Amino acid sequence: MALPKRQTDIGPPKYDQFIPPVIKKNYGKWKYHEVLSGGTMVHVAESGDALYTVRAASPRILSTETIREICDLAEKYCDGYLRFTTRNNVEFLVSDKSKMDPLLKELQERKFSVGGIGPRISNIVHTQGWVHCHSACTDASGLVKAIMDEVYDYFTTKELPNKVRLAVACCVNMCGAVHCSDIAVVAVHRKVPTIKHELVTKVCEIPTTIASCPTSAIRPNPKDKSVTINEEKCMYCGNCFTVCPPIDIHKPEEDGVAIVVGGKIGSLRTSPKFSKLAIPFFYNEPPRWPKVVAAIKNILDVYAKNAKKHERVGEWIERVGWEEFFNLTGIEFTFQHIDDFTFARDTFRTSAAFKYSR
Amino acid sequence: METAELQDKIFAYMEKMKGKKKLKEKDVIKALAEETSEAPDTVKKALRGMIDVGRLMYSYGGGASSVEIPSEEYLREKGLIK
Amino acid sequence: MSGKYKTPMLDELEKGPWPSFVTEIKKAAKKSSMADDELGQLEKSYVTKRGYWKHGGIVGVLGYGGGVIGRYSSLPDEFPGIAHFHTVRINQTSGFFYTAKALKEICDIWDKYGSGLTNMHGSTGDLVLLGTKTESLEAIFAEYSSRGWDLGSSGSAMRTPSCCVGPGRCEWSNIDTLDITYNLTQEFQDEMHRPSFPYKFKIKTAGCAVDCVAAIARADLSIIGTWKGNIQIDQAEVKKYAGAGMNIQAEIIEMCPTSCMSYNNGEIKIDDAQCSRCMHCIAKMTKALRSGKEKGATLLVGSKAPIVVGSLLSWVIVPFIKVEAPYTELKTLIRSMIEWWDDTAKPRERIGEVLEIKGLRPFLEHIGVPPQPQQVKEPRKDPFFFWAESDFKR
């Protein structure tokens, strides 16, 4: 069968083909919006026109079958117009208010989860994990499913002091936004990699491999035409594995995940913040990682109880102090919590004023 | 220099370097601009011409993109040889 | 085709209210033996706690060096359907807007050549098609590109620019994020498809400092909309918020980071010269407060995830720039930034890392931006500073 003629460097179709007439008419002229429920909102334009949005959860991995189901709903209730959010949810763009209730009813019947708008949890940004990544040391999708099942009410209805952005990264490459999330899970290695010397000789560039190490732990090994790793310097980042795959960083029985907290990206009130270490390690416990899920629920509950209205997790912790965060959550403080890498000296306490451990 | 001649020189350089170092596009452009005194943009255009017809190809490994002489497998897959 | 494998571990992840990715893979597996083998291998990963993927090699269609990511099962004999299971990235639309018709067409092509599995969308923004064979790549490209869809990016190249919903549906947006992103995506097609950079380069555009696209944390160049001039206040709406029970003193005035607001006799006053445009008050009182009338953007550079020497947030480089079509000044500036990085970086160094090593001065001089207090939180503490010849003129 003859294929159509390819075109190169055309880029994506222009967005204006895909926006509903109400957006075209009121483009850039929106006046305000109101959150109507955990998963619905209305945007009102200066002209008085209104656009209703229904947000539904997606597991990020979508089959074409489910995408078609979403498309059918969009055709039925919003003239085929829909969009996705940066956090992988789907949004139905409804111009006709009378179609809202029937759409919500059908979404419920079809077991879609509507939510994620306002001071709530709006899905978990995450990575490919064991589903499709060579460097994963946990499964992102499984963790996301287990966590979201547990905190489901905070997606659909229940409110928090402010929005809480969750993320899961299946290794320290962090293809998700773990480094600036309110609460996030990142998979970590804890052992020096194993070197398959014969393969290193065959497939790797030795100088590039040596240069890839941030702690200068890798040295040449002329005897094996390979490299050696100084075990005392290695901090298991796995960058050498990316550059030279025969340096195997995976140790399934010793790999697992850490939990970091307190990051944010918006500049509202306080500057954007990096997430910081809360819990250094949990073993991988597929299929549902119960200890990780319980730990996140605990942090979330303590935040919900103690933060002031509009405070993000990181703002709350900075107000009460990190030592108080460990008091309130009951999380054990360990050697791993004390930074000994690039930003270490900025993190040591230089004041005699602090709160005691209880 | 005629484009064909420049492309032959690029190919000769790629053959010489094969197995020694993974070459990024920029490495090739720099080396050939020096060797031939052609402008880097001219070399880049000639190089792109070779990649467009499968005489050279982009590859990825070790966390970075590079330019290589295509394998037979690649050429067969692209329908450039039988 | 489905049902080849028993998956007791994964079946546990079909329980509970949140939509299940396992159910999605099973749906695809009804039609695709690739998806079925994906399911089988994933179950094995859940038992052994490790992944079985290799990557590299294949990077695209003839002439391109990005947009396809080679992925291979390391257990091809056990799971032959995923011996090849490459990712195809497609340039997403600005703001992720689609019509059902367009999405269905994307699905039809993907069902013909791939596993039927997708990500809507990948972390960087591309529409991601998960799992196809090498021999299908040229056909996939011909089918999509002939219908107006192009490949995304991978490798040492520009990534498809990404943005928030902007003026499409947000009253806070100070700039036309959708149009900027569409224009930059078109401008840099060559840089996206033919990897010639030291490493990846991401551009994200947010309409305001709320930054719904995480531009400040996840983009080498973060374009964030902002304004000059006074915040516009509708005092009648202020009264309505108070009437509806908002504690304006506690929730707005006392949470203002610069203490530039006051609330007396039911009216809000703002000392705009002291406002840092953080968006807190506007976001909480969207009916009463609107940003100032002169619109533009702040350009920040350098953010990235922690590999290798720690995460970076983007740094302010240009405090205020007008960004209006056809965006000539912005495009020229971006090309100048990339040129400096490309000439200075070692392989696999992001622009933020190079800036940290080389310092801001050579970069600012190259792109023609003067030093300004807005670029730092505080001036240097140490007495060690460089002097250039040009600094000695009396």
mmCIF file of C-alpha atoms in Angstrom, chain C residues 49-380:
data_model
loop_
_atom_site.group_PDB
_atom_site.id
_atom_site.type_symbol
_atom_site.label_atom_id
_atom_site.label_comp_id
_atom_site.label_asym_id
_atom_site.label_seq_id
_atom_site.Cartn_x
_atom_site.Cartn_y
_atom_site.Cartn_z
ATOM 1 C CA LYS C 49 11.682 -5.353 41.267
ATOM 2 C CA ARG C 50 13.680 -4.333 38.239
ATOM 3 C CA GLY C 51 13.097 -2.993 34.744
ATOM 4 C CA TYR C 52 14.021 -4.812 31.532
ATOM 5 C CA TRP C 53 14.588 -2.037 29.014
ATOM 6 C CA LYS C 54 17.565 -1.042 26.917
ATOM 7 C CA HIS C 55 17.762 2.188 24.949
ATOM 8 C CA GLY C 56 19.714 4.028 22.286
ATOM 9 C CA GLY C 57 20.594 3.573 18.639
ATOM 10 C CA ILE C 58 17.454 4.326 16.647
ATOM 11 C CA VAL C 59 16.693 8.005 16.770
ATOM 12 C CA GLY C 60 14.375 8.788 13.998
ATOM 13 C CA VAL C 61 13.322 8.840 10.466
ATOM 14 C CA LEU C 62 15.522 9.559 7.504
ATOM 15 C CA GLY C 63 17.062 13.012 7.916
ATOM 16 C CA TYR C 64 15.948 13.489 11.520
ATOM 17 C CA GLY C 65 17.995 12.776 14.641
ATOM 18 C CA GLY C 66 15.244 13.207 17.194
ATOM 19 C CA GLY C 67 11.623 12.413 17.882
ATOM 20 C CA VAL C 68 12.035 8.658 18.176
ATOM 21 C CA ILE C 69 13.602 7.004 21.193
ATOM 22 C CA GLY C 70 14.955 3.527 20.634
ATOM 23 C CA ARG C 71 13.677 1.128 23.261
ATOM 24 C CA TYR C 72 14.293 -2.610 23.366
ATOM 25 C CA SER C 73 13.306 -5.323 25.809
ATOM 26 C CA SER C 74 16.333 -6.992 27.342
ATOM 27 C CA LEU C 75 14.263 -10.209 27.306
ATOM 28 C CA PRO C 76 13.279 -10.386 23.607
ATOM 29 C CA ASP C 77 12.997 -14.196 23.587
ATOM 30 C CA GLU C 78 10.580 -14.200 26.487
ATOM 31 C CA PHE C 79 8.618 -11.142 25.230
ATOM 32 C CA PRO C 80 9.059 -11.062 21.448
ATOM 33 C CA GLY C 81 6.290 -8.511 20.936
ATOM 34 C CA ILE C 82 8.405 -5.841 22.613
ATOM 35 C CA ALA C 83 11.807 -6.787 21.190
ATOM 36 C CA HIS C 84 11.433 -3.302 19.688
ATOM 37 C CA PHE C 85 9.188 -0.956 21.625
ATOM 38 C CA HIS C 86 10.256 2.507 20.496
ATOM 39 C CA THR C 87 8.763 5.781 21.647
ATOM 40 C CA VAL C 88 7.496 8.229 19.045
ATOM 41 C CA ARG C 89 7.209 11.835 20.192
ATOM 42 C CA ILE C 90 4.846 14.202 18.388
ATOM 43 C CA ASN C 91 4.970 18.029 18.644
ATOM 44 C CA GLN C 92 2.014 18.801 20.925
ATOM 45 C CA THR C 93 -0.303 21.703 20.206
ATOM 46 C CA SER C 94 0.212 24.889 22.224
ATOM 47 C CA GLY C 95 -1.782 24.620 25.449
ATOM 48 C CA PHE C 96 -2.636 20.957 24.692
ATOM 49 C CA PHE C 97 -5.837 21.948 22.855
ATOM 50 C CA TYR C 98 -7.367 19.295 20.567
ATOM 51 C CA THR C 99 -10.571 18.426 18.827
ATOM 52 C CA ALA C 100 -12.049 14.969 19.060
ATOM 53 C CA LYS C 101 -11.674 14.616 15.302
ATOM 54 C CA ALA C 102 -7.929 15.312 15.388
ATOM 55 C CA LEU C 103 -7.311 13.027 18.355
ATOM 56 C CA LYS C 104 -9.233 10.172 16.767
ATOM 57 C CA GLU C 105 -7.137 10.490 13.640
ATOM 58 C CA ILE C 106 -3.989 10.314 15.789
ATOM 59 C CA CYS C 107 -5.402 7.157 17.411
ATOM 60 C CA ASP C 108 -6.299 5.540 14.074
ATOM 61 C CA ILE C 109 -2.735 5.853 12.787
ATOM 62 C CA TRP C 110 -1.260 4.681 16.055
ATOM 63 C CA ASP C 111 -3.484 1.596 16.170
ATOM 64 C CA LYS C 112 -2.300 0.695 12.704
ATOM 65 C CA TYR C 113 1.422 0.777 13.516
ATOM 66 C CA GLY C 114 1.895 0.811 17.279
ATOM 67 C CA SER C 115 0.881 -0.710 20.592
ATOM 68 C CA GLY C 116 -2.150 1.542 21.085
ATOM 69 C CA LEU C 117 -0.578 3.007 24.229
ATOM 70 C CA THR C 118 0.101 6.719 24.679
ATOM 71 C CA ASN C 119 1.053 9.362 27.206
ATOM 72 C CA MET C 120 -1.102 12.470 27.115
ATOM 73 C CA HIS C 121 1.504 13.950 27.500
ATOM 74 C CA GLY C 122 5.162 13.281 28.250
ATOM 75 C CA SER C 123 6.975 15.227 30.966
ATOM 76 C CA THR C 124 8.469 17.749 28.560
ATOM 77 C CA GLY C 125 5.238 18.263 26.673
ATOM 78 C CA ASP C 126 5.300 16.128 23.533
ATOM 79 C CA LEU C 127 2.398 13.859 22.755
ATOM 80 C CA VAL C 128 3.984 10.462 23.382
ATOM 81 C CA LEU C 129 3.213 7.257 21.491
ATOM 82 C CA LEU C 130 4.586 4.282 23.394
ATOM 83 C CA GLY C 131 5.821 1.221 21.582
ATOM 84 C CA THR C 132 6.427 0.491 17.910
ATOM 85 C CA LYS C 133 8.858 -1.426 15.721
ATOM 86 C CA THR C 134 11.769 -0.041 13.731
ATOM 87 C CA GLU C 135 10.261 -1.060 10.402
ATOM 88 C CA SER C 136 7.146 1.036 11.063
ATOM 89 C CA LEU C 137 8.917 4.343 11.748
ATOM 90 C CA GLU C 138 8.994 5.717 8.196
ATOM 91 C CA ALA C 139 5.355 4.778 7.644
ATOM 92 C CA ILE C 140 4.321 6.403 10.921
ATOM 93 C CA PHE C 141 6.131 9.596 9.974
ATOM 94 C CA ALA C 142 4.584 9.688 6.481
ATOM 95 C CA GLU C 143 1.099 9.136 7.891
ATOM 96 C CA TYR C 144 1.368 11.779 10.613
ATOM 97 C CA SER C 145 3.299 14.436 8.710
ATOM 98 C CA SER C 146 1.026 14.207 5.683
ATOM 99 C CA ARG C 147 -1.839 15.046 8.048
ATOM 100 C CA GLY C 148 -0.085 18.008 9.603
ATOM 101 C CA TRP C 149 1.634 16.445 12.636
ATOM 102 C CA ASP C 150 5.396 16.477 13.030
ATOM 103 C CA LEU C 151 7.757 14.541 15.269
ATOM 104 C CA GLY C 152 8.856 15.975 18.608
ATOM 105 C CA SER C 153 12.364 15.958 19.925
ATOM 106 C CA SER C 154 14.937 13.874 21.763
ATOM 107 C CA GLY C 155 18.700 13.716 22.203
ATOM 108 C CA SER C 156 21.048 16.712 22.192
ATOM 109 C CA ALA C 157 18.456 19.093 20.791
ATOM 110 C CA MET C 158 15.837 21.722 21.500
ATOM 111 C CA ARG C 159 12.725 20.235 23.083
ATOM 112 C CA THR C 160 9.245 21.126 21.870
ATOM 113 C CA PRO C 161 8.422 24.374 23.690
ATOM 114 C CA SER C 162 5.524 24.132 26.105
ATOM 115 C CA CYS C 163 3.188 26.591 27.829
ATOM 116 C CA CYS C 164 0.237 27.161 30.129
ATOM 117 C CA VAL C 165 -3.310 27.698 28.822
ATOM 118 C CA GLY C 166 -2.680 31.452 28.795
ATOM 119 C CA PRO C 167 -5.111 33.823 27.044
ATOM 120 C CA GLY C 168 -7.050 30.783 25.837
ATOM 121 C CA ARG C 169 -8.741 30.524 29.221
ATOM 122 C CA CYS C 170 -7.073 32.553 31.935
ATOM 123 C CA GLU C 171 -7.621 36.101 33.116
ATOM 124 C CA TRP C 172 -4.146 36.263 34.697
ATOM 125 C CA SER C 173 -2.099 35.766 31.555
ATOM 126 C CA ASN C 174 0.044 38.788 30.740
ATOM 127 C CA ILE C 175 1.382 37.430 27.463
ATOM 128 C CA ASP C 176 0.086 35.309 24.602
ATOM 129 C CA THR C 177 1.684 32.066 25.776
ATOM 130 C CA LEU C 178 -0.025 29.986 23.072
ATOM 131 C CA ASP C 179 1.113 32.164 20.208
ATOM 132 C CA ILE C 180 4.648 32.585 21.572
ATOM 133 C CA THR C 181 4.976 28.824 21.946
ATOM 134 C CA TYR C 182 3.572 28.102 18.489
ATOM 135 C CA ASN C 183 5.953 30.632 16.962
ATOM 136 C CA LEU C 184 9.009 29.351 18.826
ATOM 137 C CA THR C 185 8.099 25.759 17.931
ATOM 138 C CA GLN C 186 8.028 26.732 14.260
ATOM 139 C CA GLU C 187 11.159 28.868 14.555
ATOM 140 C CA PHE C 188 13.264 26.056 15.997
ATOM 141 C CA GLN C 189 12.069 23.033 13.971
ATOM 142 C CA ASP C 190 15.568 22.363 12.697
ATOM 143 C CA GLU C 191 17.064 22.580 16.198
ATOM 144 C CA MET C 192 14.395 20.140 17.427
ATOM 145 C CA HIS C 193 14.776 17.502 14.760
ATOM 146 C CA ARG C 194 18.525 17.553 14.089
ATOM 147 C CA PRO C 195 20.506 17.336 17.328
ATOM 148 C CA SER C 196 23.433 19.738 17.154
ATOM 149 C CA PHE C 197 23.500 21.076 20.716
ATOM 150 C CA PRO C 198 25.760 20.069 23.642
ATOM 151 C CA TYR C 199 22.642 18.706 25.393
ATOM 152 C CA LYS C 200 18.914 19.308 25.650
ATOM 153 C CA PHE C 201 17.407 22.808 25.719
ATOM 154 C CA LYS C 202 13.868 23.432 26.979
ATOM 155 C CA ILE C 203 11.713 26.535 26.642
ATOM 156 C CA LYS C 204 8.556 26.949 28.705
ATOM 157 C CA THR C 205 6.239 29.938 28.767
ATOM 158 C CA ALA C 206 3.915 30.831 31.636
ATOM 159 C CA GLY C 207 1.444 33.708 31.511
ATOM 160 C CA CYS C 208 2.125 34.845 35.085
ATOM 161 C CA ALA C 209 4.138 34.063 38.217
ATOM 162 C CA VAL C 210 1.707 31.297 39.246
ATOM 163 C CA ASP C 211 3.618 29.353 36.581
ATOM 164 C CA CYS C 212 1.231 26.454 35.864
ATOM 165 C CA VAL C 213 3.735 24.969 33.397
ATOM 166 C CA ALA C 214 6.628 24.895 35.926
ATOM 167 C CA ALA C 215 8.734 27.046 33.617
ATOM 168 C CA ILE C 216 10.958 28.278 36.432
ATOM 169 C CA ALA C 217 11.894 24.744 37.507
ATOM 170 C CA ARG C 218 11.880 22.762 34.298
ATOM 171 C CA ALA C 219 13.121 24.922 31.441
ATOM 172 C CA ASP C 220 16.532 26.146 30.335
ATOM 173 C CA LEU C 221 14.720 29.289 29.254
ATOM 174 C CA SER C 222 11.717 30.284 31.389
ATOM 175 C CA ILE C 223 9.500 33.005 29.922
ATOM 176 C CA ILE C 224 7.162 34.292 32.634
ATOM 177 C CA GLY C 225 4.523 36.928 31.966
ATOM 178 C CA THR C 226 4.432 40.040 34.149
ATOM 179 C CA TRP C 227 3.488 43.726 34.003
ATOM 180 C CA LYS C 228 4.415 47.311 34.806
ATOM 181 C CA GLY C 229 2.036 49.841 36.261
ATOM 182 C CA ASN C 230 -0.578 49.730 38.969
ATOM 183 C CA ILE C 231 -2.720 46.756 39.889
ATOM 184 C CA GLN C 232 -6.282 47.640 38.845
ATOM 185 C CA ILE C 233 -8.666 47.517 41.788
ATOM 186 C CA ASP C 234 -12.450 47.135 41.654
ATOM 187 C CA GLN C 235 -13.487 48.272 45.157
ATOM 188 C CA ALA C 236 -17.090 47.122 44.664
ATOM 189 C CA GLU C 237 -15.811 43.561 44.113
ATOM 190 C CA VAL C 238 -13.539 43.916 47.172
ATOM 191 C CA LYS C 239 -16.652 44.582 49.235
ATOM 192 C CA LYS C 240 -18.317 41.504 47.761
ATOM 193 C CA TYR C 241 -15.374 39.282 48.803
ATOM 194 C CA ALA C 242 -15.605 40.726 52.333
ATOM 195 C CA GLY C 243 -19.354 40.190 52.300
ATOM 196 C CA ALA C 244 -18.865 36.572 51.236
ATOM 197 C CA GLY C 245 -16.744 35.961 54.334
ATOM 198 C CA MET C 246 -13.174 36.431 53.148
ATOM 199 C CA ASN C 247 -10.864 37.660 55.917
ATOM 200 C CA ILE C 248 -9.099 40.197 53.702
ATOM 201 C CA GLN C 249 -6.763 41.403 56.464
ATOM 202 C CA ALA C 250 -5.467 37.906 57.265
ATOM 203 C CA GLU C 251 -5.661 36.218 53.881
ATOM 204 C CA ILE C 252 -4.534 39.040 51.626
ATOM 205 C CA ILE C 253 -2.950 42.002 53.441
ATOM 206 C CA GLU C 254 -0.909 39.998 55.958
ATOM 207 C CA MET C 255 0.198 37.439 53.369
ATOM 208 C CA CYS C 256 1.526 40.080 50.978
ATOM 209 C CA PRO C 257 5.298 39.450 50.923
ATOM 210 C CA THR C 258 6.218 43.130 50.525
ATOM 211 C CA SER C 259 3.589 44.550 52.911
ATOM 212 C CA CYS C 260 2.602 46.972 50.189
ATOM 213 C CA MET C 261 -1.151 46.646 50.769
ATOM 214 C CA SER C 262 -3.575 48.049 53.287
ATOM 215 C CA TYR C 263 -7.273 47.541 53.951
ATOM 216 C CA ASN C 264 -9.289 50.318 55.575
ATOM 217 C CA ASN C 265 -12.972 51.177 55.529
ATOM 218 C CA GLY C 266 -13.675 48.306 53.165
ATOM 219 C CA GLU C 267 -11.156 49.471 50.542
ATOM 220 C CA ILE C 268 -7.838 48.015 49.432
ATOM 221 C CA LYS C 269 -4.899 50.320 48.747
ATOM 222 C CA ILE C 270 -1.681 49.189 47.073
ATOM 223 C CA ASP C 271 1.685 50.951 47.027
ATOM 224 C CA ASP C 272 2.514 49.626 43.557
ATOM 225 C CA ALA C 273 6.141 50.794 43.586
ATOM 226 C CA GLN C 274 6.729 48.309 46.425
ATOM 227 C CA CYS C 275 4.792 45.431 44.786
ATOM 228 C CA SER C 276 6.924 42.489 43.582
ATOM 229 C CA ARG C 277 4.082 41.158 41.363
ATOM 230 C CA CYS C 278 3.999 37.770 43.132
ATOM 231 C CA MET C 279 0.330 37.131 42.159
ATOM 232 C CA HIS C 280 -0.965 36.153 45.629
ATOM 233 C CA CYS C 281 -3.593 38.890 45.972
ATOM 234 C CA ILE C 282 -4.677 38.691 42.325
ATOM 235 C CA ALA C 283 -5.011 34.908 42.483
ATOM 236 C CA LYS C 284 -7.121 35.020 45.630
ATOM 237 C CA MET C 285 -9.297 37.996 44.602
ATOM 238 C CA THR C 286 -9.525 37.490 40.874
ATOM 239 C CA LYS C 287 -12.747 39.477 40.481
ATOM 240 C CA ALA C 288 -11.403 42.500 42.363
ATOM 241 C CA LEU C 289 -7.775 42.768 41.284
ATOM 242 C CA ARG C 290 -6.211 42.756 37.822
ATOM 243 C CA SER C 291 -2.597 43.156 36.782
ATOM 244 C CA GLY C 292 -1.204 46.450 35.465
ATOM 245 C CA LYS C 293 -1.753 47.493 31.886
ATOM 246 C CA GLU C 294 1.777 47.415 30.449
ATOM 247 C CA LYS C 295 2.414 43.726 29.702
ATOM 248 C CA GLY C 296 5.650 41.849 29.154
ATOM 249 C CA ALA C 297 7.756 39.004 30.436
ATOM 250 C CA THR C 298 10.687 38.200 32.676
ATOM 251 C CA LEU C 299 13.266 35.901 31.077
ATOM 252 C CA LEU C 300 14.999 33.459 33.401
ATOM 253 C CA VAL C 301 17.646 30.927 32.455
ATOM 254 C CA GLY C 302 19.076 27.668 33.714
ATOM 255 C CA SER C 303 16.653 25.422 35.575
ATOM 256 C CA LYS C 304 17.038 21.642 35.501
ATOM 257 C CA ALA C 305 16.651 18.462 37.536
ATOM 258 C CA PRO C 306 19.473 17.320 39.847
ATOM 259 C CA ILE C 307 21.686 15.300 37.519
ATOM 260 C CA VAL C 308 24.517 15.905 38.021
ATOM 261 C CA VAL C 309 25.530 18.449 40.649
ATOM 262 C CA GLY C 310 22.140 19.382 42.025
ATOM 263 C CA SER C 311 18.863 20.905 40.826
ATOM 264 C CA LEU C 312 18.745 24.465 39.598
ATOM 265 C CA LEU C 313 15.897 26.959 39.426
ATOM 266 C CA SER C 314 16.072 29.491 36.614
ATOM 267 C CA TRP C 315 17.840 32.792 37.284
ATOM 268 C CA VAL C 316 16.519 36.207 36.264
ATOM 269 C CA ILE C 317 18.446 37.454 33.245
ATOM 270 C CA VAL C 318 16.099 39.973 31.611
ATOM 271 C CA PRO C 319 13.786 41.575 34.219
ATOM 272 C CA PHE C 320 11.295 42.931 31.673
ATOM 273 C CA ILE C 321 10.899 42.519 27.940
ATOM 274 C CA LYS C 322 7.981 43.213 25.632
ATOM 275 C CA VAL C 323 6.925 40.047 23.829
ATOM 276 C CA GLU C 324 4.696 40.825 20.891
ATOM 277 C CA ALA C 325 4.307 39.170 17.499
ATOM 278 C CA PRO C 326 6.369 38.498 15.441
ATOM 279 C CA TYR C 327 8.663 38.114 18.509
ATOM 280 C CA THR C 328 11.778 39.184 16.595
ATOM 281 C CA GLU C 329 13.601 40.536 19.673
ATOM 282 C CA LEU C 330 12.814 37.392 21.678
ATOM 283 C CA LYS C 331 13.930 35.052 18.908
ATOM 284 C CA THR C 332 17.180 36.974 18.388
ATOM 285 C CA LEU C 333 17.882 36.885 22.107
ATOM 286 C CA ILE C 334 17.208 33.146 22.329
ATOM 287 C CA ARG C 335 19.533 32.472 19.386
ATOM 288 C CA SER C 336 22.210 34.564 21.078
ATOM 289 C CA MET C 337 21.795 32.666 24.372
ATOM 290 C CA ILE C 338 22.034 29.320 22.606
ATOM 291 C CA GLU C 339 25.051 30.440 20.597
ATOM 292 C CA TRP C 340 26.952 31.304 23.794
ATOM 293 C CA TRP C 341 26.006 28.023 25.422
ATOM 294 C CA ASP C 342 26.846 25.990 22.316
ATOM 295 C CA ASP C 343 30.295 27.602 22.100
ATOM 296 C CA THR C 344 31.038 27.261 25.826
ATOM 297 C CA ALA C 345 29.535 23.999 27.064
ATOM 298 C CA LYS C 346 31.166 20.613 27.304
ATOM 299 C CA PRO C 347 29.049 17.663 26.089
ATOM 300 C CA ARG C 348 26.020 17.018 28.310
ATOM 301 C CA GLU C 349 26.248 20.366 30.113
ATOM 302 C CA ARG C 350 23.030 22.320 30.431
ATOM 303 C CA ILE C 351 23.130 26.110 30.140
ATOM 304 C CA GLY C 352 22.560 26.545 33.900
ATOM 305 C CA GLU C 353 25.598 24.449 34.701
ATOM 306 C CA VAL C 354 27.756 26.413 32.280
ATOM 307 C CA LEU C 355 26.551 29.698 33.775
ATOM 308 C CA GLU C 356 27.509 28.467 37.235
ATOM 309 C CA ILE C 357 31.007 27.557 36.066
ATOM 310 C CA LYS C 358 31.678 30.598 33.875
ATOM 311 C CA GLY C 359 29.732 33.197 35.843
ATOM 312 C CA LEU C 360 26.977 35.439 34.514
ATOM 313 C CA ARG C 361 29.239 38.163 33.113
ATOM 314 C CA PRO C 362 30.421 36.558 29.844
ATOM 315 C CA PHE C 363 26.874 35.427 29.134
ATOM 316 C CA LEU C 364 25.330 38.832 29.834
ATOM 317 C CA GLU C 365 27.971 40.520 27.694
ATOM 318 C CA HIS C 366 27.393 38.102 24.847
ATOM 319 C CA ILE C 367 23.646 38.605 24.791
ATOM 320 C CA GLY C 368 23.950 42.342 25.440
ATOM 321 C CA VAL C 369 22.140 42.592 28.773
ATOM 322 C CA PRO C 370 23.551 44.941 31.461
ATOM 323 C CA PRO C 371 24.033 43.897 35.121
ATOM 324 C CA GLN C 372 20.991 44.778 37.227
ATOM 325 C CA PRO C 373 20.052 44.249 40.910
ATOM 326 C CA GLN C 374 16.985 42.267 39.798
ATOM 327 C CA GLN C 375 19.340 39.481 38.661
ATOM 328 C CA VAL C 376 20.539 38.649 42.201
ATOM 329 C CA LYS C 377 19.044 38.059 45.632
ATOM 330 C CA GLU C 378 21.977 39.949 47.130
ATOM 331 C CA PRO C 379 25.371 41.166 45.928
ATOM 332 C CA ARG C 380 28.454 39.057 46.529
#
